[in-house]
Coordinates of C-alpha atoms and ligand atoms in Angstrom, one line a residue:
Chain A
M1 CA -13.9 -35.4 13.8
A2 CA -13.6 -37.7 10.6
E3 CA -11.0 -36.9 8.5
A4 CA -12.2 -34.9 5.1
P5 CA -13.0 -37.4 2.3
A6 CA -10.6 -37.8 -0.4
K7 CA -10.7 -35.9 -3.5
T8 CA -13.6 -37.2 -5.1
T9 CA -16.6 -35.1 -6.9
G10 CA -18.3 -35.1 -3.4
A11 CA -15.5 -33.6 -1.5
P12 CA -16.3 -30.3 -0.1
V13 CA -14.6 -27.1 -1.2
L14 CA -14.0 -25.8 2.2
S15 CA -13.6 -28.0 5.4
V16 CA -12.9 -26.2 8.3
Q17 CA -11.9 -28.4 11.9
N18 CA -11.1 -27.5 15.2
L19 CA -10.3 -24.1 13.9
E20 CA -9.1 -21.8 17.0
A21 CA -7.9 -18.0 16.2
W22 CA -6.2 -15.6 18.5
Y23 CA -6.0 -11.6 18.2
G24 CA -2.8 -11.0 19.8
E25 CA -3.3 -12.5 23.3
S26 CA -7.3 -13.0 23.0
H27 CA -8.6 -16.3 22.1
I28 CA -11.6 -15.7 19.9
L29 CA -12.1 -18.8 18.2
H30 CA -12.5 -22.1 20.1
G31 CA -13.1 -25.0 17.9
I32 CA -15.0 -24.2 14.6
N33 CA -16.0 -26.8 12.4
F34 CA -18.0 -26.7 9.4
N35 CA -17.8 -27.5 5.6
V36 CA -19.1 -26.1 2.4
N37 CA -19.8 -28.2 -0.5
A38 CA -19.2 -27.3 -4.2
G39 CA -22.3 -25.3 -5.4
E40 CA -23.6 -24.7 -2.3
V41 CA -24.6 -21.3 -0.4
V42 CA -23.8 -21.6 3.4
T43 CA -24.5 -19.1 5.9
L44 CA -22.9 -18.3 9.2
L45 CA -25.3 -17.0 11.5
G46 CA -24.7 -15.7 15.1
R47 CA -25.1 -12.6 17.3
N48 CA -22.6 -9.8 17.1
G49 CA -19.1 -10.6 18.4
A50 CA -19.6 -14.5 18.2
G51 CA -16.6 -15.0 16.0
K52 CA -18.2 -15.2 12.1
T53 CA -16.1 -12.5 10.7
T54 CA -12.9 -13.9 12.3
T55 CA -13.8 -17.4 11.3
L56 CA -14.0 -15.9 7.5
K57 CA -10.5 -14.1 8.2
S58 CA -8.9 -17.1 9.6
V59 CA -9.7 -19.0 5.8
M60 CA -8.4 -16.1 4.4
G61 CA -5.2 -16.2 6.2
I62 CA -5.2 -13.0 7.7
I63 CA -5.8 -14.0 11.6
G64 CA -1.9 -13.8 12.7
K65 CA -2.5 -17.1 14.9
R66 CA -4.8 -19.5 14.1
T67 CA -4.5 -23.4 14.6
G68 CA -6.6 -26.8 13.6
S69 CA -7.1 -27.6 9.9
I70 CA -8.5 -25.8 6.9
R71 CA -8.7 -27.3 3.9
F72 CA -9.5 -25.9 0.5
N73 CA -10.2 -28.2 -2.3
N74 CA -8.5 -30.6 -0.1
E75 CA -5.2 -28.7 0.2
D76 CA -4.2 -27.7 3.7
I77 CA -4.2 -23.7 3.9
T78 CA -4.2 -23.5 7.5
R79 CA -0.7 -22.1 7.5
T80 CA -0.7 -20.5 4.0
S81 CA -0.1 -16.5 3.5
S82 CA -3.4 -15.0 2.2
D83 CA -2.0 -13.8 -1.0
K84 CA -1.2 -17.3 -2.0
I85 CA -4.7 -18.6 -0.7
A86 CA -6.1 -15.9 -2.8
R87 CA -4.2 -17.2 -5.8
M88 CA -6.0 -20.4 -5.2
G89 CA -9.3 -19.3 -5.8
V90 CA -10.7 -17.7 -2.5
A91 CA -12.1 -14.3 -2.7
F92 CA -13.0 -12.3 0.1
C93 CA -15.5 -9.3 0.6
P94 CA -15.0 -7.9 3.9
E95 CA -17.6 -6.4 6.3
E96 CA -16.5 -2.8 6.0
R97 CA -16.2 -3.0 2.3
G98 CA -12.8 -2.3 1.9
I99 CA -13.2 0.6 -0.6
F100 CA -10.1 2.5 -1.1
A101 CA -10.6 6.2 -0.8
S102 CA -7.3 6.9 -2.8
L103 CA -8.4 4.6 -6.0
D104 CA -11.4 5.9 -8.4
V105 CA -14.1 3.4 -8.9
R106 CA -12.3 2.0 -11.8
E107 CA -9.3 1.4 -10.3
N108 CA -11.1 -0.6 -7.1
L109 CA -12.8 -2.7 -9.8
L110 CA -9.5 -3.4 -11.5
L111 CA -7.3 -3.8 -8.4
P112 CA -7.8 -7.6 -7.4
P113 CA -5.6 -9.7 -9.9
I114 CA -7.0 -12.2 -12.2
V115 CA -6.1 -15.6 -10.6
R116 CA -7.8 -17.8 -13.1
P117 CA -9.7 -17.7 -16.5
G118 CA -13.5 -17.7 -16.2
G119 CA -14.3 -14.6 -14.1
L120 CA -16.8 -12.2 -15.1
S121 CA -16.0 -9.7 -17.8
L122 CA -16.5 -6.1 -17.3
D123 CA -19.4 -6.1 -19.5
Q124 CA -21.0 -8.7 -17.4
I125 CA -20.4 -7.0 -14.2
F126 CA -22.2 -3.6 -15.4
E127 CA -24.9 -5.7 -16.5
L128 CA -25.3 -7.0 -12.9
F129 CA -24.4 -3.7 -11.5
P130 CA -25.4 -1.1 -14.1
N131 CA -24.8 2.0 -11.3
L132 CA -20.9 1.4 -11.2
K133 CA -20.4 1.9 -15.1
E134 CA -22.0 5.6 -14.6
R135 CA -19.5 6.3 -11.5
L136 CA -16.3 4.5 -13.1
N137 CA -14.1 7.8 -12.4
S138 CA -15.8 8.9 -9.0
Q139 CA -13.5 8.4 -5.9
G140 CA -14.2 5.0 -4.6
T141 CA -15.6 6.1 -1.0
K142 CA -17.5 9.0 -2.6
L143 CA -20.5 6.2 -3.6
S144 CA -23.5 5.5 -1.7
G145 CA -23.4 2.8 0.7
G146 CA -25.3 0.2 -1.7
E147 CA -23.1 1.0 -4.5
Q148 CA -19.9 0.6 -2.3
Q149 CA -21.2 -2.6 -1.4
M150 CA -21.9 -3.8 -5.1
L151 CA -18.3 -2.4 -6.1
A152 CA -16.8 -4.7 -3.2
I153 CA -18.6 -7.6 -4.6
A154 CA -18.5 -6.7 -8.2
R155 CA -14.3 -6.5 -8.1
I156 CA -14.0 -10.1 -6.7
L157 CA -16.1 -11.4 -9.7
R158 CA -13.4 -10.4 -12.2
T159 CA -11.0 -12.9 -10.6
G160 CA -11.8 -15.9 -11.6
A161 CA -12.4 -17.2 -8.1
R162 CA -14.9 -19.7 -7.8
F163 CA -15.4 -19.7 -4.1
L164 CA -16.6 -16.3 -2.6
M165 CA -16.8 -15.7 1.3
L166 CA -19.3 -12.7 1.8
D167 CA -19.1 -10.8 5.5
E168 CA -22.8 -9.4 6.0
P169 CA -23.1 -7.9 2.4
T170 CA -26.5 -6.5 3.3
E171 CA -25.4 -4.6 6.7
G172 CA -26.9 -1.1 6.8
L173 CA -28.9 -1.0 3.0
A174 CA -32.0 -0.2 1.7
P175 CA -34.4 -3.0 1.0
V176 CA -34.1 -2.5 -2.6
I177 CA -30.5 -2.6 -2.6
I178 CA -30.6 -5.7 -0.5
Q179 CA -33.2 -7.2 -3.0
Q180 CA -30.6 -6.6 -6.2
I181 CA -28.0 -8.2 -3.8
G182 CA -30.0 -11.3 -3.0
H183 CA -30.5 -11.6 -6.8
T184 CA -27.0 -11.3 -7.5
I185 CA -26.2 -14.4 -5.2
A186 CA -28.9 -16.2 -6.5
R187 CA -27.5 -15.8 -9.9
L188 CA -23.7 -16.6 -9.1
K189 CA -25.3 -19.8 -7.4
S190 CA -27.0 -20.7 -10.4
E191 CA -23.7 -20.2 -12.3
G192 CA -22.1 -22.8 -10.0
F193 CA -20.2 -20.3 -7.7
T194 CA -19.7 -21.6 -4.2
I195 CA -20.5 -19.0 -1.5
L196 CA -19.9 -18.8 2.1
L197 CA -22.1 -16.1 3.5
V198 CA -22.2 -14.3 7.1
E199 CA -25.7 -12.8 8.2
Q200 CA -27.3 -11.2 10.8
N201 CA -30.3 -10.6 8.7
F202 CA -31.8 -14.6 8.1
R203 CA -34.9 -13.2 6.5
F204 CA -32.3 -12.6 3.8
A205 CA -30.1 -15.6 4.3
A206 CA -33.4 -17.6 4.1
T207 CA -33.5 -16.4 0.4
V208 CA -30.3 -17.9 -0.6
A209 CA -28.9 -20.1 1.6
D210 CA -28.8 -24.4 1.5
R211 CA -27.5 -24.6 5.1
Y212 CA -26.9 -22.9 8.0
Y213 CA -24.4 -23.1 11.0
I214 CA -24.9 -21.5 14.1
V215 CA -21.7 -19.6 15.7
E216 CA -21.7 -18.8 19.5
H217 CA -18.4 -17.6 21.9
G218 CA -16.2 -18.8 18.7
K219 CA -17.8 -22.4 18.5
V220 CA -20.2 -23.6 15.9
I221 CA -23.0 -25.2 18.1
D222 CA -25.4 -26.2 15.5
G223 CA -26.1 -26.6 12.1
F224 CA -29.3 -27.6 9.8
A225 CA -30.3 -27.6 6.3
N226 CA -32.8 -24.7 4.7
S227 CA -35.5 -27.6 4.4
E228 CA -35.1 -27.7 8.7
L229 CA -35.6 -24.1 8.9
Q230 CA -39.2 -24.0 9.9
A231 CA -38.6 -26.8 12.4
N232 CA -35.5 -24.8 13.8
M233 CA -37.4 -21.7 14.2
D234 CA -37.5 -21.6 17.8
K235 CA -34.0 -22.6 18.6
L236 CA -33.0 -20.1 16.0
H237 CA -34.8 -17.2 17.9
T238 CA -33.1 -18.0 21.2
Y239 CA -29.6 -18.5 19.4
L240 CA -29.8 -15.1 17.8
G241 CA -31.7 -13.3 20.4
V242 CA -34.3 -11.9 18.0
Chain B
M1 CA 19.0 41.6 -10.6
Q2 CA 21.7 39.3 -11.8
A3 CA 22.5 38.3 -8.3
L4 CA 18.7 37.7 -7.7
Y5 CA 18.5 35.4 -10.7
A6 CA 21.8 33.9 -9.6
Q7 CA 20.1 33.0 -6.1
L8 CA 16.7 32.0 -7.6
L9 CA 18.9 29.4 -9.8
V10 CA 20.5 28.1 -6.5
G11 CA 17.2 27.8 -5.0
L12 CA 15.9 25.9 -8.1
I13 CA 18.7 23.5 -7.8
N14 CA 18.5 23.0 -3.9
G15 CA 14.8 22.5 -4.5
S16 CA 15.6 19.6 -7.3
F17 CA 17.4 17.8 -4.5
Y18 CA 14.5 18.8 -1.9
A19 CA 12.0 17.6 -4.3
L20 CA 13.9 14.1 -5.3
L21 CA 14.8 13.4 -1.6
S22 CA 11.4 14.2 0.1
L23 CA 9.4 12.4 -2.8
G24 CA 11.5 9.2 -1.8
L25 CA 10.7 9.5 2.0
A26 CA 7.1 10.0 1.3
V27 CA 6.8 7.1 -0.9
I28 CA 8.8 5.0 1.7
F29 CA 6.8 6.6 4.5
G30 CA 3.4 5.5 2.9
M31 CA 4.1 1.9 2.1
L32 CA 6.6 1.0 5.1
N33 CA 5.4 3.8 8.0
I34 CA 9.1 4.4 8.5
I35 CA 10.7 7.9 8.5
N36 CA 14.0 6.8 6.7
F37 CA 16.8 8.6 8.3
A38 CA 19.3 6.6 6.3
H39 CA 17.8 8.9 3.1
G40 CA 20.8 11.1 3.4
A41 CA 23.5 8.4 3.6
L42 CA 22.1 6.7 0.4
Y43 CA 22.1 9.8 -1.4
M44 CA 25.8 10.0 -0.6
M45 CA 26.2 6.5 -1.7
G46 CA 24.6 7.4 -5.0
A47 CA 27.0 10.0 -5.2
F48 CA 30.2 7.8 -4.4
C49 CA 29.0 4.9 -6.7
A50 CA 29.6 7.5 -9.7
Y51 CA 32.5 8.3 -8.2
F52 CA 33.8 4.5 -8.2
L53 CA 32.4 3.9 -11.6
L54 CA 34.1 6.7 -13.0
N55 CA 37.5 6.2 -11.3
L56 CA 37.9 2.4 -11.0
A57 CA 35.8 1.1 -14.0
G58 CA 36.0 4.2 -16.2
I59 CA 32.4 4.4 -16.7
G60 CA 30.9 8.0 -17.2
Y61 CA 28.1 10.4 -15.8
W62 CA 25.3 9.0 -18.2
P63 CA 25.5 5.4 -17.3
A64 CA 26.1 6.1 -13.8
L65 CA 22.8 8.1 -13.9
I66 CA 21.1 4.8 -14.4
I67 CA 23.6 2.3 -12.6
A68 CA 23.9 4.1 -9.2
P69 CA 20.4 4.2 -8.5
I70 CA 19.9 0.7 -9.3
V71 CA 23.0 -1.0 -7.3
V72 CA 22.0 1.7 -4.2
G73 CA 18.7 0.7 -4.6
I74 CA 19.5 -3.0 -4.3
F75 CA 21.3 -2.3 -1.4
G76 CA 18.2 -0.6 0.1
M77 CA 16.3 -3.6 -1.1
I78 CA 18.6 -5.9 1.4
L79 CA 18.6 -3.6 4.0
E80 CA 14.7 -3.8 3.8
R81 CA 14.5 -7.6 3.6
T82 CA 17.3 -8.2 6.2
M83 CA 16.2 -5.3 8.8
L84 CA 13.5 -3.0 8.2
Q85 CA 10.7 -5.6 7.5
W86 CA 10.9 -6.8 11.0
L87 CA 9.7 -3.5 12.2
S88 CA 6.4 -3.6 10.7
G89 CA 3.8 -2.9 13.3
L90 CA 6.0 -1.4 15.8
D91 CA 6.3 2.3 16.7
H92 CA 7.7 4.7 14.4
L93 CA 10.3 5.2 16.9
Y94 CA 12.1 1.6 16.1
G95 CA 11.9 2.8 12.5
L96 CA 13.7 5.7 13.3
L97 CA 16.4 4.4 15.6
L98 CA 17.2 1.6 13.1
T99 CA 17.6 4.1 10.1
F100 CA 19.5 6.5 11.7
G101 CA 21.8 4.0 13.2
I102 CA 22.2 2.5 9.5
A103 CA 23.2 6.2 8.4
L104 CA 25.8 6.6 11.1
I105 CA 27.4 3.5 10.2
V106 CA 27.6 4.1 6.5
Q107 CA 28.9 7.4 6.8
G108 CA 31.1 6.2 9.1
V109 CA 32.5 3.7 7.1
F110 CA 32.9 6.2 4.1
Q111 CA 34.5 8.8 6.2
N112 CA 37.2 6.1 7.5
Y113 CA 38.4 5.6 4.1
F114 CA 38.0 8.9 2.5
G115 CA 38.2 11.6 5.4
S116 CA 35.7 14.4 5.3
S117 CA 37.1 16.4 2.3
G118 CA 35.4 16.3 -1.0
L119 CA 36.5 14.3 -4.2
P120 CA 35.8 16.1 -7.4
Y121 CA 33.7 14.9 -10.0
A122 CA 33.7 16.4 -13.3
I123 CA 30.9 17.9 -15.3
P124 CA 30.2 15.9 -18.3
D125 CA 31.5 17.2 -21.5
E126 CA 27.9 17.3 -23.2
L127 CA 26.8 19.5 -20.0
K128 CA 30.0 21.9 -19.7
G129 CA 29.6 25.5 -20.2
G130 CA 26.9 28.2 -20.1
M131 CA 24.4 29.9 -21.8
N132 CA 23.7 33.5 -21.9
L133 CA 20.0 33.9 -21.4
G134 CA 20.3 37.8 -21.8
F135 CA 19.2 38.6 -18.4
M136 CA 21.5 36.1 -16.6
F137 CA 24.3 33.6 -17.4
L138 CA 23.0 29.7 -17.1
P139 CA 25.5 27.0 -16.4
I140 CA 23.9 24.2 -18.6
Y141 CA 25.0 21.8 -15.9
R142 CA 22.7 23.4 -13.1
G143 CA 19.9 23.8 -15.7
W144 CA 20.0 20.3 -16.8
V145 CA 19.5 19.3 -13.1
V146 CA 16.8 21.4 -12.6
V147 CA 15.0 20.2 -15.5
F148 CA 15.8 16.6 -15.5
S149 CA 14.7 16.4 -11.6
L150 CA 11.5 18.0 -12.4
I151 CA 11.0 15.1 -15.4
V152 CA 11.8 12.3 -12.8
C153 CA 9.6 13.9 -10.1
L154 CA 6.7 14.1 -12.5
A155 CA 7.5 10.5 -14.0
T156 CA 7.1 9.1 -10.3
W157 CA 4.1 11.2 -9.6
Y158 CA 2.5 9.5 -12.9
L159 CA 3.6 6.2 -11.9
I160 CA 2.1 6.4 -8.6
E161 CA -1.2 8.3 -9.4
K162 CA -2.2 7.1 -13.0
T163 CA -1.0 3.5 -13.4
R164 CA -2.2 0.0 -12.3
L165 CA 1.1 -0.7 -10.7
G166 CA 0.4 2.8 -9.0
A167 CA -3.1 2.0 -8.0
N168 CA -1.8 -1.2 -6.0
L169 CA 0.7 0.7 -4.4
R170 CA -1.9 3.5 -3.1
A171 CA -4.4 0.8 -2.1
A172 CA -1.6 -1.2 -0.1
T173 CA -0.7 2.1 1.5
E174 CA -4.2 2.3 2.7
N175 CA -4.8 -1.4 3.7
P176 CA -2.2 -3.8 3.1
T177 CA -3.8 -6.8 4.8
L178 CA -6.9 -6.4 2.3
V179 CA -4.5 -6.0 -0.9
R180 CA -2.8 -9.2 0.1
A181 CA -6.1 -11.0 0.4
F182 CA -6.5 -10.1 -3.1
G183 CA -3.6 -12.2 -4.0
I184 CA -1.1 -9.3 -4.8
N185 CA 2.4 -10.2 -2.8
V186 CA 2.6 -6.9 -0.7
P187 CA 5.9 -7.9 1.1
R188 CA 7.6 -7.7 -2.3
M189 CA 5.9 -4.3 -3.3
I190 CA 7.3 -3.0 0.3
T191 CA 10.7 -4.1 -1.0
L192 CA 10.4 -2.6 -4.3
T193 CA 9.0 0.6 -3.1
Y194 CA 11.9 1.1 -0.7
G195 CA 14.1 0.2 -3.5
L196 CA 12.4 3.0 -5.5
G197 CA 12.7 5.4 -2.6
V198 CA 16.3 4.7 -2.1
G199 CA 17.1 4.6 -6.0
L200 CA 15.6 8.5 -6.1
A201 CA 17.9 9.3 -3.3
A202 CA 20.9 7.8 -5.2
L203 CA 19.6 9.5 -8.5
A204 CA 19.8 13.0 -6.2
G205 CA 23.5 11.7 -5.2
V206 CA 24.8 11.3 -8.9
L207 CA 23.2 14.7 -10.0
S208 CA 24.9 16.5 -7.2
A209 CA 28.3 14.9 -7.6
P210 CA 29.3 17.9 -10.1
I211 CA 28.0 20.4 -8.3
N212 CA 29.0 19.6 -4.8
Q213 CA 31.5 17.1 -4.9
V214 CA 31.7 13.6 -3.6
R215 CA 31.8 13.8 0.4
P216 CA 31.0 11.0 3.2
L217 CA 28.6 13.7 5.1
M218 CA 27.2 15.5 2.0
G219 CA 23.9 13.7 2.9
A220 CA 24.1 14.6 6.8
D221 CA 24.1 18.0 6.0
L222 CA 21.2 17.8 3.1
I223 CA 18.9 15.4 5.0
I224 CA 18.2 17.6 8.0
V225 CA 16.8 20.7 5.6
V226 CA 15.1 17.7 3.8
F227 CA 12.9 16.9 6.9
A228 CA 12.0 20.0 7.6
V229 CA 10.8 20.3 3.7
V230 CA 8.8 17.1 4.6
V231 CA 7.4 18.4 7.7
I232 CA 6.3 21.4 6.0
G233 CA 5.0 19.5 3.2
G234 CA 3.4 16.7 4.9
M235 CA 4.1 13.2 4.5
G236 CA 0.6 12.4 2.7
S237 CA 0.8 13.3 -1.0
I238 CA 3.4 12.8 -4.1
M239 CA 2.9 16.1 -5.7
G240 CA 2.7 18.2 -2.4
S241 CA 6.3 17.0 -1.7
I242 CA 7.5 17.9 -5.0
I243 CA 5.9 21.2 -5.0
T244 CA 6.9 21.8 -1.5
G245 CA 10.7 20.8 -2.3
F246 CA 11.0 23.2 -5.3
S247 CA 9.3 26.0 -3.5
L248 CA 11.2 25.7 -0.4
G249 CA 14.5 25.9 -2.4
V250 CA 13.2 29.2 -4.3
I251 CA 12.3 30.5 -1.0
E252 CA 15.8 29.8 0.4
G253 CA 17.3 31.4 -2.6
L254 CA 15.1 34.3 -2.4
T255 CA 16.0 34.9 1.3
K256 CA 19.6 34.4 0.3
Y257 CA 19.0 37.7 -1.9
F258 CA 16.8 39.7 0.4
Y259 CA 18.0 38.8 3.7
P260 CA 21.2 36.5 3.6
E261 CA 21.4 36.4 7.3
A262 CA 18.4 34.2 7.4
S263 CA 19.2 31.8 4.5
N264 CA 20.1 29.1 6.7
T265 CA 17.3 29.4 9.0
V266 CA 14.3 30.2 7.0
V267 CA 13.3 26.4 6.4
F268 CA 13.2 25.7 10.1
V269 CA 11.3 29.0 10.9
L270 CA 8.6 27.8 8.2
M271 CA 8.6 24.4 9.7
V272 CA 8.1 25.8 13.0
L273 CA 5.1 27.8 11.5
V274 CA 3.7 25.1 9.8
L275 CA 3.9 23.1 12.8
L276 CA 1.9 25.4 14.9
V277 CA -0.8 26.0 12.5
K278 CA -1.1 22.4 10.9
P279 CA 0.9 20.2 12.5
T280 CA 0.3 17.2 9.9
G281 CA 1.8 19.5 7.0
L282 CA 0.5 21.5 4.4
T283 CA -0.6 18.4 2.2
G284 CA -0.8 16.1 4.9
R285 CA -3.1 13.7 6.1
A286 CA -3.4 12.7 9.5
A287 CA -1.2 9.7 10.4
Ligands
ADP1 N1 -8.7 -6.8 15.8 C1 -9.8 -7.1 17.0 N2 -8.6 -7.5 18.2 C2 -9.2 -7.8 19.0 N3 -10.3 -8.3 19.3 C3 -11.3 -8.5 18.0 C4 -10.7 -7.9 16.9 N4 -11.7 -8.0 16.1 C5 -12.8 -8.6 16.7 N5 -12.2 -8.8 18.2 C6 -13.1 -9.8 18.8 O1 -13.5 -10.7 18.5 C7 -14.7 -11.3 18.8 C8 -15.3 -11.7 17.6 O2 -15.3 -10.8 16.9 P1 -16.3 -10.9 15.0 O3 -15.5 -12.1 14.5 O4 -15.8 -9.8 14.3 O5 -17.7 -11.5 15.4 P2 -19.0 -11.1 14.6 O6 -18.3 -11.1 13.2 O7 -19.5 -12.7 14.7 O8 -19.6 -10.2 15.0 C9 -15.3 -10.2 19.4 O9 -15.7 -10.3 20.8 C10 -14.6 -9.1 19.0 O10 -14.6 -8.0 20.0
MG2 MG1 -18.8 -9.3 11.5

């Protein structure tokens, strides 16, 4: 693998090379390689258990043992603690959403600290997700699944982070809500956010992604651009078993 | 009737100490997942700190009320940084053994220098004397302890349940990994939380000095009852520890009046009953 290019306008926002990761004794990632360029939406596809979530958590710095190289804006963050990574402008929306039961919606929304200027204001967030405004005083986990997902995305938009990692944001949601989340991602992309997305639902991914990487057994085994999607359809069906 | 009111007052005072101590234990348990057996020893250190301030530096009760919790809180934070932090993720048993060991060492050191008898600590002039309430005579210092403890407990409740900082704390209690991934320095928050819990214990120690004298084992005796209070109330809720603390003090006081033979055991009997019916405690959630 070539070294990540020097810090020019073309340098990737995120560059992951030969990433390996472990949960305790179990070796989960065996060599993950991919890049995300500024302003792109890149999607990791792969079957359940392939290692997509573990990849995002490694980038976020919350997997205990990780080796290889993770560079964010050309800074090595392979061994950096997760609070520092967050303060560099990386925001994470976990698969299980991580809404806090002991916090109301407002507290959940205000929990992540502002890490840099330029985040969405509360008014902009309520414009994107009008439901949240009406539920501000409800307990976080009393919201519906869709509202919880909106809250989980909304709260990281306030922080000013320009690089978002969204882990299966459409999982288990109704089509109309999936559509709303799709619009949100498209809007964020048009505003220049860089997004690393994990999806099982590649119909959904196809509506927003610029590029795809296929994860299997803890490795990135393939990658292609959205324009090559049709040409890769057969391979994709084999990879994903759909 | 006079005797009943007197016992009720004693109950409220004991309840104040139970509440301050079990509140600290609950806050510490929530964040560190450690049952802090050193709590009694740190309470004692609070009282000794006030004693030293007065006798070595001539610093009186009022400044001691602020200085002692800070000094002992810093001592607690050093314990957390150097020892307790390494136990995160391990079984409760390790934290229990370590903090119990710390308690024995601290109490041993103080006993070595001060023996087991009590050292006097005078009631501050402003709070000397008493008030005739008509139905009973109220020593002012005792009334002050009850009122001030209640205010401190409610302020702590407010801090944790109603402020931004408290929201961070509650969130970190639920899911420290995610809170840290949002950019919040959770390890530092854990250290400060331990300092807060320990500071509350030290404050209780200062409050108790004029009532119970200052003794190396003052905390060892009290903490056994406080743990029973915590088991009854459950570790889960801040308000729960406050209410349970005060209530059990009052129940103890009532028992002293109506059936004195049982006054030392009533809390433990209640604890057994609660354990049989609701093992997580009255306000607790499952671990
Ligand atoms: N906390 C954990 N402890 C041990 N193994 C885990 C843990 N989380 C996930 N795994 C294992 O790691 C592998 C990859 O999981 P994950 O990254 O969640 O996959 P994906 O997100 O692609 O579905 C799976 O085999 C899973 O069983
Ligand atoms: Mg996953």
